[in-house]
Short mmCIF file of C-alpha atoms in Angstrom, two decimals:
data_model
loop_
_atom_site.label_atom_id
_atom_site.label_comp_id
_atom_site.label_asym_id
_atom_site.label_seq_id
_atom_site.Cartn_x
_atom_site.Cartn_y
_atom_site.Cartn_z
CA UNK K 8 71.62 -37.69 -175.21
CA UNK K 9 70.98 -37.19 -171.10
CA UNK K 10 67.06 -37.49 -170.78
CA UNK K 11 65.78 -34.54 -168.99
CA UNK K 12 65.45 -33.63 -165.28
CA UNK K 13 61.76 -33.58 -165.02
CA UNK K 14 61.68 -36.71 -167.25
CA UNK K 15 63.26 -38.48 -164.66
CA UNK K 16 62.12 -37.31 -162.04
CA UNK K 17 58.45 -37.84 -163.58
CA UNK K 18 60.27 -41.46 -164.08
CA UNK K 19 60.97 -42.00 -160.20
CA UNK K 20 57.63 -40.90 -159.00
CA UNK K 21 56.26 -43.64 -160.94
CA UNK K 22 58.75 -46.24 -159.69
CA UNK K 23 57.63 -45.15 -156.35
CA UNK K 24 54.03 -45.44 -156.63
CA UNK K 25 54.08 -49.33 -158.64
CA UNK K 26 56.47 -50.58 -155.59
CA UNK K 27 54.13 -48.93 -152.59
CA UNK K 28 51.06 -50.01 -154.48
CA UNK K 29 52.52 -53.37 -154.59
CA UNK K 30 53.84 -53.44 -150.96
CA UNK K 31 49.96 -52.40 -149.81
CA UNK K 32 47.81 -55.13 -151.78
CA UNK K 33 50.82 -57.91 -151.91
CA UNK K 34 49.62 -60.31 -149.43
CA UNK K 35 51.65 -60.12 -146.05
CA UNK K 36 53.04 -63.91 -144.55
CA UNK K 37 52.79 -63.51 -140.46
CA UNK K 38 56.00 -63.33 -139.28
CA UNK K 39 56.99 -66.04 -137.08
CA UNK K 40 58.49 -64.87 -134.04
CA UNK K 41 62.53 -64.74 -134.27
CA UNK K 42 64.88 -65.55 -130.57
CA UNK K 43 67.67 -62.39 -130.00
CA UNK K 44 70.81 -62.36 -132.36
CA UNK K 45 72.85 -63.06 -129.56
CA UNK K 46 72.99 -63.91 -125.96
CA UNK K 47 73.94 -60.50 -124.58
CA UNK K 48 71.19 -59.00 -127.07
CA UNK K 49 69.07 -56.82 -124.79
CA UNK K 50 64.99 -57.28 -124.60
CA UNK K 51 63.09 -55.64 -127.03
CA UNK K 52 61.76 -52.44 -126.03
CA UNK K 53 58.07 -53.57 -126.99
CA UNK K 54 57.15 -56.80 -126.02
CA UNK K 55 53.58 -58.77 -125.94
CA UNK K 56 51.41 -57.62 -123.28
CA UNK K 57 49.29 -60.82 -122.87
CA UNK K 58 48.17 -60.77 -119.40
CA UNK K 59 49.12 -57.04 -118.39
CA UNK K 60 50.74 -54.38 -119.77
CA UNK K 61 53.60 -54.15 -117.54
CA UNK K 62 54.28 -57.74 -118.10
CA UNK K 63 55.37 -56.26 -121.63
CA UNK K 64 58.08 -54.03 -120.21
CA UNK K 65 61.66 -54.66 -119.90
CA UNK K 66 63.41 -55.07 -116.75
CA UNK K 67 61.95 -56.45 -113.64
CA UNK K 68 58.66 -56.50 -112.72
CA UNK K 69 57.30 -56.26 -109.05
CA UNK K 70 55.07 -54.43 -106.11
CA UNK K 71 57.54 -53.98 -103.62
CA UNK K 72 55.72 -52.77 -100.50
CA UNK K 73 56.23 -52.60 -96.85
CA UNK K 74 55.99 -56.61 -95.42
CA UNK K 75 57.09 -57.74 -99.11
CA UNK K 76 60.31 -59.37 -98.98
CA UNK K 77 62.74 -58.29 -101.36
CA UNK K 78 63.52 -60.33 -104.60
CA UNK K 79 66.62 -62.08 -104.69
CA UNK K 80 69.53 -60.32 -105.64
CA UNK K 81 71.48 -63.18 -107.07
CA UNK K 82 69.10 -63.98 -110.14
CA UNK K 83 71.10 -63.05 -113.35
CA UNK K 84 68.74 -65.30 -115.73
CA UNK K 85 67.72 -63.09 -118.82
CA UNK K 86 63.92 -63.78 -118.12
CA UNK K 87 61.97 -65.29 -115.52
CA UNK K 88 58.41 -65.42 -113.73
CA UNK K 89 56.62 -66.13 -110.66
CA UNK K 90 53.23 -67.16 -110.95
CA UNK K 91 50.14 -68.17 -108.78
CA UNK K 92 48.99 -71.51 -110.50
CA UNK K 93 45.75 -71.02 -108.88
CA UNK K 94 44.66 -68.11 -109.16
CA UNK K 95 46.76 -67.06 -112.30
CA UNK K 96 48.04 -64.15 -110.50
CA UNK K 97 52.03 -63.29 -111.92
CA UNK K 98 53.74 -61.63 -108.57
CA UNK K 99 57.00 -60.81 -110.34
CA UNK K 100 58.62 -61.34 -113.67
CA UNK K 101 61.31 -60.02 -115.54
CA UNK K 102 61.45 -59.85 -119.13
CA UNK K 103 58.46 -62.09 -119.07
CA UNK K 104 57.79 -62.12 -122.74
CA UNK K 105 61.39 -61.68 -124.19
CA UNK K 106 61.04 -64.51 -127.26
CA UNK K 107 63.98 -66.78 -126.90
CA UNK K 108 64.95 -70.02 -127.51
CA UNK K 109 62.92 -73.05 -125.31
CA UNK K 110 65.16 -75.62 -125.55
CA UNK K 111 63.55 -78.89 -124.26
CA UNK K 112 61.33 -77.28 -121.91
CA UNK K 113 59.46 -76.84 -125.50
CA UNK K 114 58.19 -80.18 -124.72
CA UNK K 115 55.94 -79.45 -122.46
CA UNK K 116 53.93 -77.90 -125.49
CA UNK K 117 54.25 -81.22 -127.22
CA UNK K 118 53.35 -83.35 -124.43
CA UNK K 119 50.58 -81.20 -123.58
CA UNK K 120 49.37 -81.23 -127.52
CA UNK K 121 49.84 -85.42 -127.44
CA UNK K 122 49.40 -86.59 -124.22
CA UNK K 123 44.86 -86.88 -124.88
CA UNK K 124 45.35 -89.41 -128.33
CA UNK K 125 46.63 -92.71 -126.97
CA UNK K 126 45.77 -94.65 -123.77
CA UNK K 127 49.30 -95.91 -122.25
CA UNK K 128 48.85 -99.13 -122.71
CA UNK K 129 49.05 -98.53 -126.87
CA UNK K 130 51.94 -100.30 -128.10
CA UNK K 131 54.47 -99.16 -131.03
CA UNK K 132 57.00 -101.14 -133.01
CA UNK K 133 60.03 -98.73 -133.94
CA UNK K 134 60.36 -98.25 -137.51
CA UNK K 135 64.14 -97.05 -138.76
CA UNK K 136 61.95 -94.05 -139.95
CA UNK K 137 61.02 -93.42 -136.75
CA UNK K 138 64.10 -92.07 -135.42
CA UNK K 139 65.60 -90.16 -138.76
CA UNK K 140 65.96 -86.45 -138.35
CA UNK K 141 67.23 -86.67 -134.44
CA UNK K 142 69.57 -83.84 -133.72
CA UNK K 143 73.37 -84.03 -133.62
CA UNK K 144 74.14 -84.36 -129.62
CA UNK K 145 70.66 -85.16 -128.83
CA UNK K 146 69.77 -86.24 -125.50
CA UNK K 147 68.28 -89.69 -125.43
CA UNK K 148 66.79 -92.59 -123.66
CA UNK K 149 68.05 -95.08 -125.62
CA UNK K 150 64.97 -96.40 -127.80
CA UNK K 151 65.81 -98.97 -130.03
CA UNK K 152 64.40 -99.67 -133.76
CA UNK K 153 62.40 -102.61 -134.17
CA UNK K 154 61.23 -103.32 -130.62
CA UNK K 155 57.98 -102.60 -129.30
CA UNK K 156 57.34 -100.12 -126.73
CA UNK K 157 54.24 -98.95 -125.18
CA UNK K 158 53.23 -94.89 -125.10
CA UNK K 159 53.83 -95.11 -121.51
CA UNK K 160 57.23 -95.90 -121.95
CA UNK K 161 57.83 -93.73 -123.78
CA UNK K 162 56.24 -90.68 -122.23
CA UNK K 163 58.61 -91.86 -119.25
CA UNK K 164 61.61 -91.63 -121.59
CA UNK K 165 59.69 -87.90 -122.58
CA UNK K 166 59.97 -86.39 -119.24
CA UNK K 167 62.57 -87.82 -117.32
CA UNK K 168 65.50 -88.49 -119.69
CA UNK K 169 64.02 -85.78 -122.11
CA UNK K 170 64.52 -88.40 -124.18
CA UNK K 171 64.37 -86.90 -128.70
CA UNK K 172 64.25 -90.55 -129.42
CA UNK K 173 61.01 -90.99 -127.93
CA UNK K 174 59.89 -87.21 -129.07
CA UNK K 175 60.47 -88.47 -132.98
CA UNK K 176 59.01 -91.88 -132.29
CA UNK K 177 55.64 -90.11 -130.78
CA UNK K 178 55.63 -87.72 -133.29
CA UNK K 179 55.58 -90.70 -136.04
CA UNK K 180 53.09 -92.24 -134.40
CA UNK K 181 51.00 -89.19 -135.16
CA UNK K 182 51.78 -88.24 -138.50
CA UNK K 183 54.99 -87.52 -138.72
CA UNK K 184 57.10 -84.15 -137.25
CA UNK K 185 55.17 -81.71 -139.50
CA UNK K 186 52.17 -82.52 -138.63
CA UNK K 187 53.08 -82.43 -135.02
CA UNK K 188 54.67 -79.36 -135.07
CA UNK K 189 51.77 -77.83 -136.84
CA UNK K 190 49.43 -78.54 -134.02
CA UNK K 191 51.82 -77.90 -131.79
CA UNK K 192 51.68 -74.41 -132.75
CA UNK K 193 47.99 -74.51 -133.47
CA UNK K 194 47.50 -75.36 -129.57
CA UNK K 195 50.11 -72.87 -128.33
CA UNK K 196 47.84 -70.16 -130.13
CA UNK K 197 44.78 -71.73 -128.33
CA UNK K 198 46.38 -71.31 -125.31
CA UNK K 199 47.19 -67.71 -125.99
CA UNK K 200 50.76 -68.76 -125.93
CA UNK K 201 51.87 -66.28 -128.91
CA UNK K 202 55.35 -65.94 -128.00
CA UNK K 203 55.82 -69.64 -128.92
CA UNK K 204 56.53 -70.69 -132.04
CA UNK K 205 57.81 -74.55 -132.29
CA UNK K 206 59.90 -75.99 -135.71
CA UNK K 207 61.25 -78.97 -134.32
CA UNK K 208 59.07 -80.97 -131.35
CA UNK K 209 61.49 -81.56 -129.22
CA UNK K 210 63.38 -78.73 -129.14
CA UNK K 211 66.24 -79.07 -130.32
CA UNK K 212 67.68 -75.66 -131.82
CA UNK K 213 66.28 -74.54 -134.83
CA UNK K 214 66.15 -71.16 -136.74
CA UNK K 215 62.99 -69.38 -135.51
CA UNK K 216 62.08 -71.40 -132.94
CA UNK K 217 61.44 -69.72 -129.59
CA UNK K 218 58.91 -68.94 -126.34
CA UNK K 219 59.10 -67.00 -123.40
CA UNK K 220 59.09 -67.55 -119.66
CA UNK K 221 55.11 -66.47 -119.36
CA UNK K 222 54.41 -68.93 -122.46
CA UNK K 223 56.37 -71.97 -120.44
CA UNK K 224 54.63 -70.93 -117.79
CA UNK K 225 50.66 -71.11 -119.46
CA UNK K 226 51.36 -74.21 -121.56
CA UNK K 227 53.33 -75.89 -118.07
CA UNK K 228 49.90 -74.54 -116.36
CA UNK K 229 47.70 -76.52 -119.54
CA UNK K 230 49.56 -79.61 -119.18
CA UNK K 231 49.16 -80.03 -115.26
CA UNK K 232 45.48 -80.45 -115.89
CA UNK K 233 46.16 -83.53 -117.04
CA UNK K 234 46.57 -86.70 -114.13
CA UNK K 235 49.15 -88.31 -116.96
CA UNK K 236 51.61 -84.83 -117.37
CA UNK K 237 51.03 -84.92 -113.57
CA UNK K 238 52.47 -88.10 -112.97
CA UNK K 239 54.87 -88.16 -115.61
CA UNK K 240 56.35 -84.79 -114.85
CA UNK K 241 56.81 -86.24 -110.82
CA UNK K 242 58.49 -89.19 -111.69
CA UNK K 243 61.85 -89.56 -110.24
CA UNK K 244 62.89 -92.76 -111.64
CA UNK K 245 61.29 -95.79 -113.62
CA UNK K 246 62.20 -98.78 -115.00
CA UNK K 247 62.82 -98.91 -119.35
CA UNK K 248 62.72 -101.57 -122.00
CA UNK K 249 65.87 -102.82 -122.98
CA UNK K 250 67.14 -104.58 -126.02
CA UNK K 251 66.16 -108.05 -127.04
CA UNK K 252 68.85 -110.12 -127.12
CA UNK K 253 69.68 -114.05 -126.72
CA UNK K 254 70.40 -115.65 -123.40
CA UNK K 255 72.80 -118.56 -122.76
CA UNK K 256 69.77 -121.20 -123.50
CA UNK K 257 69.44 -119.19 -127.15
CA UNK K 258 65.90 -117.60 -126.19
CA UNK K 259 65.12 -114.38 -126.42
CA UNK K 260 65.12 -112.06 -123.58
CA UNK K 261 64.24 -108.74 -122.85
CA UNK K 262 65.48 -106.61 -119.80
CA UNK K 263 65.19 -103.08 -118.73
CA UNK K 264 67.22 -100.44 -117.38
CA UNK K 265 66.69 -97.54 -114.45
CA UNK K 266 66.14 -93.94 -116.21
CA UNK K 267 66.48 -91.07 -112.93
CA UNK K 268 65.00 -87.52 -113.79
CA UNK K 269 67.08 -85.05 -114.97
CA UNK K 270 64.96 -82.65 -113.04
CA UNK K 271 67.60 -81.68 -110.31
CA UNK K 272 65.03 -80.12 -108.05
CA UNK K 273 62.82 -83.28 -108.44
CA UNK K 274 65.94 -85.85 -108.00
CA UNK K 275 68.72 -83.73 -106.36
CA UNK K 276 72.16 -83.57 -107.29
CA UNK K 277 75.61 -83.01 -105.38
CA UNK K 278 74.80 -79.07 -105.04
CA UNK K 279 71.36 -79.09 -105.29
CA UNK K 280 69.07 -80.84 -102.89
CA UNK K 281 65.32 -82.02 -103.70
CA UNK K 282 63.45 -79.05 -103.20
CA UNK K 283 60.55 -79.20 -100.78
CA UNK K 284 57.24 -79.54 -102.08
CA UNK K 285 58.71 -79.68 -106.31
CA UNK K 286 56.35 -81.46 -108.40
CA UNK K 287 57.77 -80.72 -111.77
CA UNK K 288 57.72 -79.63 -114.95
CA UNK K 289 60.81 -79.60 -117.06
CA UNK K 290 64.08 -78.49 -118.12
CA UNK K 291 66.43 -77.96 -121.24
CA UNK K 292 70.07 -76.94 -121.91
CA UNK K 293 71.12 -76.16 -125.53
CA UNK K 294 73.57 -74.47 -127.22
CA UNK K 295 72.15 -71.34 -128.35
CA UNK K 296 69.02 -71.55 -125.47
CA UNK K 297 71.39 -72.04 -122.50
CA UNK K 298 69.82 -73.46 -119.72
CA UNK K 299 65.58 -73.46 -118.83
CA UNK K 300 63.56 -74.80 -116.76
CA UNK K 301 59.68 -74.39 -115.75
CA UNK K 302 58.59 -75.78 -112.06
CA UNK K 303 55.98 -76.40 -110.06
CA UNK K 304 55.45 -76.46 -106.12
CA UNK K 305 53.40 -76.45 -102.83
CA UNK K 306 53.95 -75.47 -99.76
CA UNK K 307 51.17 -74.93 -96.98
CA UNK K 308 48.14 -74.90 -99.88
CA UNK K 309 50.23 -72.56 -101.99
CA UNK K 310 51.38 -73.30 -105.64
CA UNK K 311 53.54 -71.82 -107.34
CA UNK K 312 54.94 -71.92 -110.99
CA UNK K 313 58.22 -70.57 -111.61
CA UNK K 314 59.95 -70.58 -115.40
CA UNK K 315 63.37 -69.55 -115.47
CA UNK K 316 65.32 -68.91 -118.96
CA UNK K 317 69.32 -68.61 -119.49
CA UNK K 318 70.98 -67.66 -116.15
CA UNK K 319 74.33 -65.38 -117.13
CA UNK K 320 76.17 -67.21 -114.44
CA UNK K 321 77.94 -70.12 -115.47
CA UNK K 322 77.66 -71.90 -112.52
CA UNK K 323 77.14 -75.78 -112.94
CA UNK K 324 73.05 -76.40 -111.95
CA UNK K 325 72.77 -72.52 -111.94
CA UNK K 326 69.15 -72.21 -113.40
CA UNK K 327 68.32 -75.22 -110.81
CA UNK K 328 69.16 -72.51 -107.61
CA UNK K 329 67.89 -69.82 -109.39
CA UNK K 330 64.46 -71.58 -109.47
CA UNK K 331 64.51 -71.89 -106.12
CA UNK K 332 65.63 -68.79 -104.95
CA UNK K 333 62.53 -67.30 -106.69
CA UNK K 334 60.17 -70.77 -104.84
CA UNK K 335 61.00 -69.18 -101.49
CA UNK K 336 60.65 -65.64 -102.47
CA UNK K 337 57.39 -66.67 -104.00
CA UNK K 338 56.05 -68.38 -100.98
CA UNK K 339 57.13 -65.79 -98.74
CA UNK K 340 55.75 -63.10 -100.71
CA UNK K 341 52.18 -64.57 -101.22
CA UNK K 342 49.32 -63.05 -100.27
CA UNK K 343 51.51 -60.06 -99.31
CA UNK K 344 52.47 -58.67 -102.85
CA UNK K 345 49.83 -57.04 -105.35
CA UNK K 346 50.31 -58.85 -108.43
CA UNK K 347 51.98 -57.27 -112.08
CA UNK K 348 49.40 -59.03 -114.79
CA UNK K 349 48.11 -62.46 -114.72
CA UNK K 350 48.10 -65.93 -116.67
CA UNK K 351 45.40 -65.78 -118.71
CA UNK K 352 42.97 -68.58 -119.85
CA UNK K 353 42.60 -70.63 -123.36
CA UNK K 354 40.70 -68.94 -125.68
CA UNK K 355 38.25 -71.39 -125.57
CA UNK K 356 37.19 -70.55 -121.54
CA UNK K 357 37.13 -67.00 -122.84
CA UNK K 358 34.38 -67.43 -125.44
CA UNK K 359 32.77 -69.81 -123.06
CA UNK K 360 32.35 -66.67 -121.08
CA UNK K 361 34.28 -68.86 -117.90
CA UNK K 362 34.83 -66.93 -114.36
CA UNK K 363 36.95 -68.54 -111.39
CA UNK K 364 34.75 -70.33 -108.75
CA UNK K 365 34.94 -72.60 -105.45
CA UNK K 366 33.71 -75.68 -106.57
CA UNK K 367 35.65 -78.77 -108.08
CA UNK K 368 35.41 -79.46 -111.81
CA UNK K 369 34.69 -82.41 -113.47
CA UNK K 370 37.21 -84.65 -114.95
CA UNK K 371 40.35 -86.25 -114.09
CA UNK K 372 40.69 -83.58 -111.16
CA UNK K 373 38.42 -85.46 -109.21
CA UNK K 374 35.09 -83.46 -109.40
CA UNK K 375 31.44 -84.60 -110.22
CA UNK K 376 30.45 -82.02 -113.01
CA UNK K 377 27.77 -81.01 -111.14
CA UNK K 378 30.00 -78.74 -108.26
CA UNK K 379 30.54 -81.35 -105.80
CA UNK K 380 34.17 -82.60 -104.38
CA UNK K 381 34.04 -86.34 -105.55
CA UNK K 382 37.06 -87.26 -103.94
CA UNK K 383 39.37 -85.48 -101.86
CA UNK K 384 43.13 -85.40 -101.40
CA UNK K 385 43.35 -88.72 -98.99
CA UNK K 386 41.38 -90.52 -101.79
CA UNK K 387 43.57 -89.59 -104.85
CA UNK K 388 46.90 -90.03 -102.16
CA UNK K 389 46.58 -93.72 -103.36
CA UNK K 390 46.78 -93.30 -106.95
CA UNK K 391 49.69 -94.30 -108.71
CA UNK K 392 51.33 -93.95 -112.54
CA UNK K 393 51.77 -96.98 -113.53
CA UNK K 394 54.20 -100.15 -113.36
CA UNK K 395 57.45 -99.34 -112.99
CA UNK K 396 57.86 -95.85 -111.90
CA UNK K 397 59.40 -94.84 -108.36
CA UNK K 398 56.73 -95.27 -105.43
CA UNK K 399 57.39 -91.85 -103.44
CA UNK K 400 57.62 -89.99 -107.18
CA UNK K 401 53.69 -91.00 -108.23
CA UNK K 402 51.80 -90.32 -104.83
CA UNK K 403 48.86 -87.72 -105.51
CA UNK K 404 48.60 -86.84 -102.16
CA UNK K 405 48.99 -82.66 -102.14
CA UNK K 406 45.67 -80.23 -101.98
CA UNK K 407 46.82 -77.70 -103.92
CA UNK K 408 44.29 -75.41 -106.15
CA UNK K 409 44.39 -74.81 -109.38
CA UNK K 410 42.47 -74.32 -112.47
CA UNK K 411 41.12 -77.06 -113.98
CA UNK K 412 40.57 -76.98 -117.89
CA UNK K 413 36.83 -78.52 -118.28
CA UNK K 414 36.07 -80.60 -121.86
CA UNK K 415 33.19 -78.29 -121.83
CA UNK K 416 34.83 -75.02 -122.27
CA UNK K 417 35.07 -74.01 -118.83
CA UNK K 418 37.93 -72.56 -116.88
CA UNK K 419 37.16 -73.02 -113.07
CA UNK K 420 39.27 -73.10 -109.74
CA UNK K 421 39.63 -76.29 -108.60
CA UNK K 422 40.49 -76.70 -104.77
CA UNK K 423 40.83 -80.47 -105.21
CA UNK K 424 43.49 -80.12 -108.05
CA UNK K 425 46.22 -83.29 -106.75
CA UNK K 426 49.60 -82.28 -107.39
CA UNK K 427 52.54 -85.29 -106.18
CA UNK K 428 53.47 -85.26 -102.99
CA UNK K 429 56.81 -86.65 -104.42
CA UNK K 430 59.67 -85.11 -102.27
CA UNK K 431 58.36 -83.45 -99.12
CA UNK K 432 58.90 -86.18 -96.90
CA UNK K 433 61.44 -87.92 -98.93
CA UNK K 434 65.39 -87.26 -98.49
CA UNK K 435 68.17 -86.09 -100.50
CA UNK K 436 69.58 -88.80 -102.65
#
C-alpha cells in the first residue's frame, strides 16, 4: 500500500536536515588549488587579490596615461606581469593570478626552499633510489647512479639544464620527494604565494599542481636574495661530472662535459639574442603548461621582474620575445606609470612590523647589520660562483636595488643588492 503524501514528505524533510547537518559540522579538507580544464579555458572571474584588488581581475591590467608608452600589442601569453623588484611595485599584469600549470619554472620554489641546507662543497653518492619516480620525457643533465657529485654540481645541473635528475637526487638528499614537496608548499604559503601549490618538485605535470605569474614572480623575488640562486640563475655555461670509466692504462678516469643554459635570453639562440642587462631566473615547457618563464633585469639602476605564462602563438622561442617585449616596455614605462597592486612581503616581515628603507641590510647582500654599505658594487664585481662556471656569467658587478630578506625578520630596500652583470657587455653567441 502507497505510504501517504505527508508521510513522505515528512520523510524528505528529514533526509534534508541529517545531510545539511552533516555537510555543516563534517570537517572541510582545503581545497588545493586546481590549473583550467583546458588551454583555451578563460580566467576565472574571481581571482586572489594578494597585492591589490585589481590584480584579481581578468584581463589586462595597467595606468595608461599621457607620457606612458603603450603595452605591446603582440603579447598573446594567457598571463603575465611586470614588476618593480625593488620597490615591489606591479606596473602591469594580465591575468596575474590565473592558477595554471608552472612547469619547471616551479623550481624556483624548490631551489629557493633548498638552496640554505647544504654548503656546495657537500658531496652525494647517487643511490639507484635516487633517481626512481623521474618523469617520462624528463629533461635532464645526465647524472649518473653511483658517482659522487657535489650540491654545487648539481644546483648547476638545477638551473641551467633544468636538469629532474638532479631535482630527485636533491630532494633525496633531504628526505625524500614528500617531504620536499611538503615544505615546498609550506614556504610558498610563507611567502604569501597562495596560488602555488607544488605535487611533484620539479615540475613536471601533475594533477593539481599549479601557480600563477604574480606567485613566480614573489618566490623568483625570494630566491634572488640569495648570492647562490644569484649566481646559479646567471650562469651561462659550466663544466659537469662525467662518468667514470677506464682509460687505455686500465685506471679510472673521470671527465666532464659543457652544460649551456637553456635560458635563451641569458645564452641567446638563432632568433633570440642575449638580452641586455638579463640576469635570470628560469623557464619551463610542458605539455599541458606550455611554455613559462620568470626573468630578471637592469638597465640604468632599474630592475625589473617579468613572468610570462603560455604564449597562444606557436612561434618557436615565443615566450622568450614576449619577455622581452614587456623588459622594454617596462623600462620605458618606469617611473612614468602609477602602479596596479604590488608584490607583497613574507609573512614573516609583516609580523615583524618591516617598512622599506635606504640603508643596506645585513647578510649576503653586502650590508653591516647596523645600516652601513659594507661593500659596494666594484667590491662584489670580483666575486665569482665557483670552479667551473663561465667567467662573464658569475660577475656581480650590477647596482641594482632590491629588497633584501633579513634572518631577523626584516624586509628592507637594499641599494647594494648585486645582481650579474652577465650579458651587457658580452655578445651574441
Amino acid at each position: 500500500m502507497p505510504a501517504p503524501k505527508n508521510v513522505l514528505w515528512r520523510s524528505l524533510l528529514i533526509a534534508s536536515a541529517v545531510l545539511l547537518s552533516t555537510a555543516l559540522t563534517a570537517p572541510v579538507a582545503p581545497a588545493a588549488p586546481r590549473p583550467s580544464p583546458s588551454p583555451s579555458a578563460t580566467p576565472p572571474a574571481d581571482m586572489s587579490i594578494v597585492g591589490g584588488a585589481r590584480l584579481g581581475r581578468p584581463g589586462t591590467q595597467v595606468n595608461l596615461a599621457a607620457g606612458v608608452p603603450v603595452l605591446p600589442k603582440d603579447v598573446s601569453a594567457r598571463s603575465w606581469i611586470v614588476a618593480d623588484a625593488e620597490s615591489g611595485e606591479v606596473l602591469a599584469a594580465h591575468n596575474a593570478h590565473w592558477r595554471l600549470a608552472p612547469a619547471s619554472t616551479l623550481k624556483m620554489l624548490f631551489a629557493d626552499t633548498l638552496l640554505p641546507k647544504w654548503p656546495g662543497t657537500t658531496e652525494h653518492r647517487v643511490q639507484p633510489s635516487d633517481l626512481a619516480g623521474i618523469g617520462s620525457g624528463s629533461s635532464m643533465v645526465g647524472v649518473k647512479e653511483d658517482e659522487t657529485y657535489t650540491v654545487h654540481d648539481l644546483w648547476l645541473g638545477v638551473f641551467l639544464r633544468s636538469g629532474n635528475d638532479a631535482v630527485h637526487v636533491l630532494a633525496a638528499m633531504n628526505g625524500g620527494v614528500r617531504k620536499t614537496v611538503d615544505e615546498m608548499n609550506e614556504h610558498a604559503e610563507e611567502l604569501q604565494a597562495l596560488d602555488t601549490y607544488a605535487v611533484s618538485p620539479d615540475g613536471y605535470d601533475a594533477e593539481r599542481q599549479v601557480s600563477s605569474a604574480y606567485d613566480l614572480t614573489l618566490i623568483a623575488r625570494s630566491g634572488l636574495q640569495k648570492k647562490d640562486f644569484r649566481e646559479y640563475a646567471s650562469t651561462v655555461t659550466a663544466k659537469f661530472p662525467g662518468e667514470t670509466r677506464k682509460n687505455k692504462k686500465g685506471e679510472k678516469v673521470r671527465g666532464s662535459f659543457e652544460i649551456q643554459s637553456t635560458n635563451r635570453l641569458l645564452a641567446g639562440d638563432y632568433d633570440v639574442p642575449v638580452y641586455q642587462g638579463i640576469a635570470g631566473v628560469k623557464n619551463g615547457s610542458t605539455t599541458n603548461a606550455g611554455a613559462t618563464f620568470t626573468g630578471v633585469a637592469e638597465r640604468n639602476g632599474k630592475v625589473l621582474l617579468v613572468t610570462v605564462m603560455n604564449p597562444q602563438e606557436d612561434e618557436h622561442n615565443q615566450v622568450y620575445k614576449e619577455t622581452a617585449r614587456l623588459l622594454d616596455w617596462g623600462f620605458e614605462a618606469a617611473g612614468k606609470v602609477e602602479p596596479v597592486g604590488e608584490l607583497v612581503p613574507p609573512r614573516g616581515a609583516v609580523r615583524a612590523g618591516a617598512r622599506p628603507g635606504p640603508s643596506a641590510s645585513p647578510g649576503e647582500a653586502g650590508g653591516t647589520g647596523d645600516g652601513v654599505t659594507a661593500a659596494g658594487p666594484k667590491a662584489v664585481a670580483s666575486a665569482t660562483a665557483g670552479s667551473g662556471t663561465d667567467g662573464a656569467g658569475v660577475a656581480l658587478g650590477i647596482a641594482g636595488g632590491v629588497l633584501a630578506l633579513l634572518a631577523g625578520g626584516a624586509f628592507l630596500v637594499n641599494r647594494r643588492w648585486p645582481l650579474p652583470d652577465l650579458v651587457r657587455r658580452r655578445p651574441r653567441p
